[in-house]
Amino acid sequence: MIQNSWRAVLVAAMLMAPFSASAIGVSIGNVTSSGASTSELRHGDILTVDLVVENNAYLDIFSIGVGVSGYDTDGDGLGGEGLSVAGASLAGSLFNDTHIPTVGSFNGLDNVHGSVLERGSVAVPDNPGIPGDQSMAAVPAHAVLFEGASLSASNGDGSLDIGIGGGTVGGGDVHFQVQFVALPSGPGFSQEFTLDFGPAGSGMVAIGTGGGELAYTGDSLVLTVIPEPGTALLLGLGLVGLAARRR
C-alpha cells in the first residue's frame, strides 16, 4: 500500500510545470571500520559510512530517492559477493526549510522508509510454452535509504534537517549512516568493490517542477575485501616455516 501511494504521489508530482538543472548532491561525510583499514576489509569487519544530502541552490524538489549500490558485483540480483549491507540509520525527512529548537524541522519531504530496504531481482527466462512470454533481466541488489514525494515542493538546503543523532545536519549531524559487513564466502582472490551512494546504479532520481529530472550527483567509495587464507595455504606456510627452522 505504501509503495502504491508513493507511486501515485510521484506521478502527480511529475505533472507540475519548468525545472532547473542545478545539482543536488549526496556526499560521504566520514568512513570508519571495526578493522585495521577502511579500504581493505577482512572477514567480519564492519565498515560504517556517513552520508550528507545537499541542495545548495535551494531547488524546488517534489520527490527524491537515495540508494546504495555496487555490492552486487555480478549483477545477479542476489548479492553475496563478500560484502553485504548490515544495517542503516535514516533521516526522517529531507530539505526542510524551517527548524524550531526542541520542536523539530518542517516543510521537508518525508521518508516513507523507517529502515533500510534492499531491492533486486534475479533474471527470469521466457517460457517457450507460453505465447508472448518475455524474459526479465536481473536487477542488481541495492539498498534504499530514502524515498519521499509530495505535491508541494521542498527547497531547504539540507542543513535544517534532523539527522540520525537528533541534531541538525548543519550543526554536525548526518542524514544517513550505513553499515557494511565483510563476509568472504571462502578462500580465494580478493574482491574489489565500488560502492555508489545517491542515484548511481540504484534507479534513484530527483524530480523538480514540470516533472523533469533534476541534476543529481552522488559519491563513491572503493574498497577491497580480502578473504582469509585457506587451510591448505596455512598448512603449507607452516611447513615452509618448519623446514626453514631446521636448516
mmCIF file of C-alpha atoms in Angstrom:
data_model
loop_
_atom_site.group_PDB
_atom_site.id
_atom_site.type_symbol
_atom_site.label_atom_id
_atom_site.label_comp_id
_atom_site.label_asym_id
_atom_site.label_seq_id
_atom_site.Cartn_x
_atom_site.Cartn_y
_atom_site.Cartn_z
ATOM 1 C CA MET A 1 0.000 0.000 0.000
ATOM 2 C CA ILE A 2 2.837 2.406 0.873
ATOM 3 C CA GLN A 3 4.568 1.672 -2.414
ATOM 4 C CA ASN A 4 1.373 2.278 -4.393
ATOM 5 C CA SER A 5 0.803 5.574 -2.561
ATOM 6 C CA TRP A 6 4.415 6.576 -3.287
ATOM 7 C CA ARG A 7 3.940 5.916 -6.985
ATOM 8 C CA ALA A 8 0.670 7.831 -7.100
ATOM 9 C CA VAL A 9 2.205 10.900 -5.474
ATOM 10 C CA LEU A 10 5.259 10.668 -7.740
ATOM 11 C CA VAL A 11 3.094 10.612 -10.862
ATOM 12 C CA ALA A 12 1.104 13.591 -9.602
ATOM 13 C CA ALA A 13 4.317 15.482 -8.811
ATOM 14 C CA MET A 14 5.592 14.922 -12.335
ATOM 15 C CA LEU A 15 2.576 16.708 -13.757
ATOM 16 C CA MET A 16 3.551 20.009 -12.182
ATOM 17 C CA ALA A 17 5.370 22.712 -14.513
ATOM 18 C CA PRO A 18 9.734 24.476 -15.715
ATOM 19 C CA PHE A 19 12.580 22.840 -13.869
ATOM 20 C CA SER A 20 16.146 23.765 -13.006
ATOM 21 C CA ALA A 21 19.211 21.786 -13.975
ATOM 22 C CA SER A 22 21.332 22.705 -10.939
ATOM 23 C CA ALA A 23 22.662 19.774 -8.948
ATOM 24 C CA ILE A 24 21.555 18.087 -5.765
ATOM 25 C CA GLY A 25 24.281 16.041 -4.132
ATOM 26 C CA VAL A 26 24.917 13.144 -1.778
ATOM 27 C CA SER A 27 28.395 13.131 -0.267
ATOM 28 C CA ILE A 28 30.348 10.905 2.104
ATOM 29 C CA GLY A 29 30.962 12.604 5.425
ATOM 30 C CA ASN A 30 33.041 10.051 7.311
ATOM 31 C CA VAL A 31 34.165 6.436 6.959
ATOM 32 C CA THR A 32 35.210 4.170 9.839
ATOM 33 C CA SER A 33 35.990 0.479 10.187
ATOM 34 C CA SER A 34 35.971 -2.010 13.041
ATOM 35 C CA GLY A 35 39.097 -3.491 11.460
ATOM 36 C CA ALA A 36 42.521 -2.086 10.746
ATOM 37 C CA SER A 37 41.628 -0.325 7.487
ATOM 38 C CA THR A 38 38.730 1.397 5.745
ATOM 39 C CA SER A 39 39.998 0.401 2.311
ATOM 40 C CA GLU A 40 40.888 -3.245 2.965
ATOM 41 C CA LEU A 41 38.345 -5.314 4.870
ATOM 42 C CA ARG A 42 38.750 -8.800 6.268
ATOM 43 C CA HIS A 43 36.197 -11.352 7.427
ATOM 44 C CA GLY A 44 33.814 -9.834 9.974
ATOM 45 C CA ASP A 45 34.981 -6.232 9.594
ATOM 46 C CA ILE A 46 32.191 -3.639 9.789
ATOM 47 C CA LEU A 47 32.513 -0.560 7.578
ATOM 48 C CA THR A 48 30.439 2.483 8.593
ATOM 49 C CA VAL A 49 29.743 5.274 6.099
ATOM 50 C CA ASP A 50 28.135 8.629 6.996
ATOM 51 C CA LEU A 51 26.226 10.468 4.272
ATOM 52 C CA VAL A 52 25.011 14.052 3.861
ATOM 53 C CA VAL A 53 22.486 15.346 1.296
ATOM 54 C CA GLU A 54 22.714 18.921 -0.016
ATOM 55 C CA ASN A 55 20.539 21.247 -2.069
ATOM 56 C CA ASN A 56 22.761 24.310 -2.068
ATOM 57 C CA ALA A 57 20.832 26.011 -4.888
ATOM 58 C CA TYR A 58 17.555 25.768 -2.920
ATOM 59 C CA LEU A 59 15.838 23.982 -5.797
ATOM 60 C CA ASP A 60 12.174 23.041 -5.594
ATOM 61 C CA ILE A 61 12.134 19.268 -5.145
ATOM 62 C CA PHE A 62 8.945 17.217 -5.370
ATOM 63 C CA SER A 63 10.471 13.775 -4.966
ATOM 64 C CA ILE A 64 13.810 12.080 -4.481
ATOM 65 C CA GLY A 65 15.285 8.674 -3.779
ATOM 66 C CA VAL A 66 18.627 7.908 -2.160
ATOM 67 C CA GLY A 67 20.182 4.492 -2.604
ATOM 68 C CA VAL A 68 23.346 2.434 -2.285
ATOM 69 C CA SER A 69 24.656 0.101 -4.966
ATOM 70 C CA GLY A 70 27.848 -1.611 -6.037
ATOM 71 C CA TYR A 71 27.997 -4.549 -3.630
ATOM 72 C CA ASP A 72 26.260 -6.929 -6.061
ATOM 73 C CA THR A 73 29.286 -7.094 -8.340
ATOM 74 C CA ASP A 74 27.972 -9.755 -10.719
ATOM 75 C CA GLY A 75 24.574 -8.045 -11.008
ATOM 76 C CA ASP A 76 22.585 -11.242 -10.485
ATOM 77 C CA GLY A 77 20.172 -9.636 -8.012
ATOM 78 C CA LEU A 78 21.321 -11.795 -5.109
ATOM 79 C CA GLY A 79 24.453 -10.131 -3.775
ATOM 80 C CA GLY A 80 26.624 -12.356 -1.624
ATOM 81 C CA GLU A 81 29.926 -11.480 -3.290
ATOM 82 C CA GLY A 82 31.666 -10.867 0.029
ATOM 83 C CA LEU A 83 30.151 -7.548 1.137
ATOM 84 C CA SER A 84 26.621 -7.044 2.474
ATOM 85 C CA VAL A 85 24.543 -4.239 3.976
ATOM 86 C CA ALA A 86 24.395 -4.903 7.721
ATOM 87 C CA GLY A 87 22.100 -2.016 8.680
ATOM 88 C CA ALA A 88 21.478 1.713 8.427
ATOM 89 C CA SER A 89 20.191 4.737 10.320
ATOM 90 C CA LEU A 90 17.952 7.018 8.273
ATOM 91 C CA ALA A 91 16.813 10.635 8.418
ATOM 92 C CA GLY A 92 13.048 11.037 8.597
ATOM 93 C CA SER A 93 12.878 13.926 6.123
ATOM 94 C CA LEU A 94 14.949 15.991 3.695
ATOM 95 C CA PHE A 95 15.094 19.618 2.539
ATOM 96 C CA ASN A 96 13.219 21.194 5.457
ATOM 97 C CA ASP A 97 13.220 24.998 5.352
ATOM 98 C CA THR A 98 12.228 25.673 8.966
ATOM 99 C CA HIS A 99 13.735 24.495 12.251
ATOM 100 C CA ILE A 100 12.436 25.244 15.733
ATOM 101 C CA PRO A 101 14.826 24.161 18.510
ATOM 102 C CA THR A 102 13.418 21.429 20.811
ATOM 103 C CA VAL A 103 10.410 21.134 18.474
ATOM 104 C CA GLY A 104 11.644 19.918 15.091
ATOM 105 C CA SER A 105 12.132 20.718 11.407
ATOM 106 C CA PHE A 106 9.312 21.319 8.956
ATOM 107 C CA ASN A 107 8.275 21.548 5.283
ATOM 108 C CA GLY A 108 10.531 18.759 4.055
ATOM 109 C CA LEU A 109 9.927 15.553 2.106
ATOM 110 C CA ASP A 110 9.111 12.707 4.482
ATOM 111 C CA ASN A 111 10.891 9.374 4.185
ATOM 112 C CA VAL A 112 8.442 6.506 3.566
ATOM 113 C CA HIS A 113 11.013 4.077 4.971
ATOM 114 C CA GLY A 114 11.819 3.679 8.641
ATOM 115 C CA SER A 115 14.610 1.204 7.952
ATOM 116 C CA VAL A 116 16.868 0.301 5.048
ATOM 117 C CA LEU A 117 15.130 -1.641 2.271
ATOM 118 C CA GLU A 118 17.013 -3.958 -0.071
ATOM 119 C CA ARG A 119 15.746 -4.473 -3.606
ATOM 120 C CA GLY A 120 16.843 -6.622 -6.507
ATOM 121 C CA SER A 121 15.573 -9.489 -8.611
ATOM 122 C CA VAL A 122 17.044 -12.447 -10.461
ATOM 123 C CA ALA A 123 16.738 -12.946 -14.201
ATOM 124 C CA VAL A 124 13.653 -14.816 -15.393
ATOM 125 C CA PRO A 125 13.894 -16.625 -18.756
ATOM 126 C CA ASP A 126 10.956 -16.666 -21.125
ATOM 127 C CA ASN A 127 8.755 -19.767 -21.269
ATOM 128 C CA PRO A 128 8.592 -21.101 -24.852
ATOM 129 C CA GLY A 129 5.339 -22.859 -23.977
ATOM 130 C CA ILE A 130 3.544 -19.589 -23.249
ATOM 131 C CA PRO A 131 2.887 -17.401 -26.334
ATOM 132 C CA GLY A 132 4.161 -13.877 -25.864
ATOM 133 C CA ASP A 133 6.016 -14.675 -22.649
ATOM 134 C CA GLN A 134 9.098 -12.476 -22.259
ATOM 135 C CA SER A 135 12.270 -12.860 -20.258
ATOM 136 C CA MET A 136 13.144 -10.417 -17.483
ATOM 137 C CA ALA A 137 16.673 -9.184 -16.869
ATOM 138 C CA ALA A 138 18.172 -9.288 -13.407
ATOM 139 C CA VAL A 139 18.040 -6.131 -11.285
ATOM 140 C CA PRO A 140 21.258 -5.847 -9.237
ATOM 141 C CA ALA A 141 20.757 -5.853 -5.482
ATOM 142 C CA HIS A 142 20.791 -2.357 -3.992
ATOM 143 C CA ALA A 143 19.711 -0.683 -0.766
ATOM 144 C CA VAL A 144 17.148 2.115 -0.488
ATOM 145 C CA LEU A 145 17.767 4.722 2.214
ATOM 146 C CA PHE A 146 15.172 7.316 1.280
ATOM 147 C CA GLU A 147 12.104 7.722 -0.886
ATOM 148 C CA GLY A 148 9.847 10.705 -0.463
ATOM 149 C CA ALA A 149 7.396 12.629 -2.619
ATOM 150 C CA SER A 150 4.851 15.390 -2.174
ATOM 151 C CA LEU A 151 2.525 17.591 -4.202
ATOM 152 C CA SER A 152 4.239 20.559 -2.521
ATOM 153 C CA ALA A 153 7.880 21.276 -3.267
ATOM 154 C CA SER A 154 10.571 21.317 -0.587
ATOM 155 C CA ASN A 155 13.573 23.575 -1.122
ATOM 156 C CA GLY A 156 15.702 23.567 2.003
ATOM 157 C CA ASP A 157 19.451 23.130 1.550
ATOM 158 C CA GLY A 158 19.640 20.165 3.937
ATOM 159 C CA SER A 159 21.252 21.977 6.851
ATOM 160 C CA LEU A 160 17.995 22.295 8.832
ATOM 161 C CA ASP A 161 17.146 18.599 8.557
ATOM 162 C CA ILE A 162 17.208 16.477 11.698
ATOM 163 C CA GLY A 163 19.982 13.906 11.399
ATOM 164 C CA ILE A 164 20.328 10.418 12.798
ATOM 165 C CA GLY A 165 21.710 11.736 16.097
ATOM 166 C CA GLY A 166 18.830 14.120 16.754
ATOM 167 C CA GLY A 167 20.683 17.311 15.862
ATOM 168 C CA THR A 168 20.591 19.378 12.695
ATOM 169 C CA VAL A 169 22.824 18.425 9.791
ATOM 170 C CA GLY A 170 24.113 22.000 9.716
ATOM 171 C CA GLY A 171 25.149 21.507 13.335
ATOM 172 C CA GLY A 172 27.280 18.478 12.500
ATOM 173 C CA ASP A 173 24.785 15.603 12.295
ATOM 174 C CA VAL A 174 24.402 13.416 9.189
ATOM 175 C CA HIS A 175 21.402 12.280 7.144
ATOM 176 C CA PHE A 176 22.325 8.605 6.853
ATOM 177 C CA GLN A 177 24.721 6.088 8.305
ATOM 178 C CA VAL A 178 25.180 2.758 6.520
ATOM 179 C CA GLN A 179 26.989 -0.315 7.829
ATOM 180 C CA PHE A 180 28.525 -2.984 5.603
ATOM 181 C CA VAL A 181 29.929 -6.313 6.771
ATOM 182 C CA ALA A 182 32.715 -8.189 5.003
ATOM 183 C CA LEU A 183 31.837 -11.877 4.695
ATOM 184 C CA PRO A 184 34.025 -13.547 2.077
ATOM 185 C CA SER A 185 32.465 -16.848 1.031
ATOM 186 C CA GLY A 186 35.776 -18.686 1.340
ATOM 187 C CA PRO A 187 39.468 -18.600 0.489
ATOM 188 C CA GLY A 188 40.229 -17.182 -2.906
ATOM 189 C CA PHE A 189 41.053 -13.942 -4.641
ATOM 190 C CA SER A 190 40.454 -10.510 -3.141
ATOM 191 C CA GLN A 191 37.354 -8.733 -4.425
ATOM 192 C CA GLU A 192 37.248 -5.007 -5.223
ATOM 193 C CA PHE A 193 34.024 -3.057 -4.739
ATOM 194 C CA THR A 194 32.995 0.425 -5.835
ATOM 195 C CA LEU A 195 30.099 1.492 -3.631
ATOM 196 C CA ASP A 196 27.878 4.206 -5.116
ATOM 197 C CA PHE A 197 25.776 6.423 -2.854
ATOM 198 C CA GLY A 198 22.887 8.547 -4.152
ATOM 199 C CA PRO A 199 21.378 7.913 -7.584
ATOM 200 C CA ALA A 200 24.055 5.788 -9.266
ATOM 201 C CA GLY A 201 23.099 2.221 -10.030
ATOM 202 C CA SER A 202 20.020 2.200 -7.852
ATOM 203 C CA GLY A 203 17.494 3.849 -10.179
ATOM 204 C CA MET A 204 17.036 6.811 -7.843
ATOM 205 C CA VAL A 205 16.130 10.221 -9.264
ATOM 206 C CA ALA A 206 15.192 13.718 -8.108
ATOM 207 C CA ILE A 207 12.107 15.339 -9.647
ATOM 208 C CA GLY A 208 11.579 19.079 -9.933
ATOM 209 C CA THR A 209 8.719 21.227 -11.183
ATOM 210 C CA GLY A 210 7.447 20.187 -14.566
ATOM 211 C CA GLY A 211 8.202 16.547 -13.854
ATOM 212 C CA GLY A 212 11.756 16.863 -15.125
ATOM 213 C CA GLU A 213 14.682 15.103 -13.535
ATOM 214 C CA LEU A 214 16.991 17.428 -11.639
ATOM 215 C CA ALA A 215 20.746 17.031 -11.936
ATOM 216 C CA TYR A 216 21.631 14.796 -9.030
ATOM 217 C CA THR A 217 25.126 13.653 -8.135
ATOM 218 C CA GLY A 218 26.357 11.004 -5.745
ATOM 219 C CA ASP A 219 29.578 9.877 -4.149
ATOM 220 C CA SER A 220 31.526 6.636 -4.285
ATOM 221 C CA LEU A 221 33.931 4.581 -2.211
ATOM 222 C CA VAL A 222 36.402 1.971 -3.454
ATOM 223 C CA LEU A 223 37.470 -0.854 -1.150
ATOM 224 C CA THR A 224 38.797 -4.400 -1.248
ATOM 225 C CA VAL A 225 37.546 -7.421 0.684
ATOM 226 C CA ILE A 226 40.384 -9.805 1.453
ATOM 227 C CA PRO A 227 39.446 -13.434 2.144
ATOM 228 C CA GLU A 228 41.019 -15.457 4.925
ATOM 229 C CA PRO A 229 43.820 -17.795 3.855
ATOM 230 C CA GLY A 230 42.635 -21.343 3.214
ATOM 231 C CA THR A 231 43.588 -24.226 5.488
ATOM 232 C CA ALA A 232 45.837 -25.744 2.821
ATOM 233 C CA LEU A 233 47.689 -22.452 2.383
ATOM 234 C CA LEU A 234 48.194 -22.044 6.128
ATOM 235 C CA LEU A 235 49.429 -25.631 6.406
ATOM 236 C CA GLY A 236 51.824 -25.059 3.519
ATOM 237 C CA LEU A 237 53.197 -21.888 5.078
ATOM 238 C CA GLY A 238 53.615 -23.726 8.359
ATOM 239 C CA LEU A 239 55.614 -26.499 6.709
ATOM 240 C CA VAL A 240 57.801 -23.963 4.929
ATOM 241 C CA GLY A 241 58.462 -22.224 8.224
ATOM 242 C CA LEU A 242 59.253 -25.514 9.950
ATOM 243 C CA ALA A 243 61.677 -26.503 7.194
ATOM 244 C CA ALA A 244 63.398 -23.142 7.434
ATOM 245 C CA ARG A 245 63.891 -23.545 11.191
ATOM 246 C CA ARG A 246 65.506 -26.979 10.734
ATOM 247 C CA ARG A 247 68.172 -25.617 8.385
#
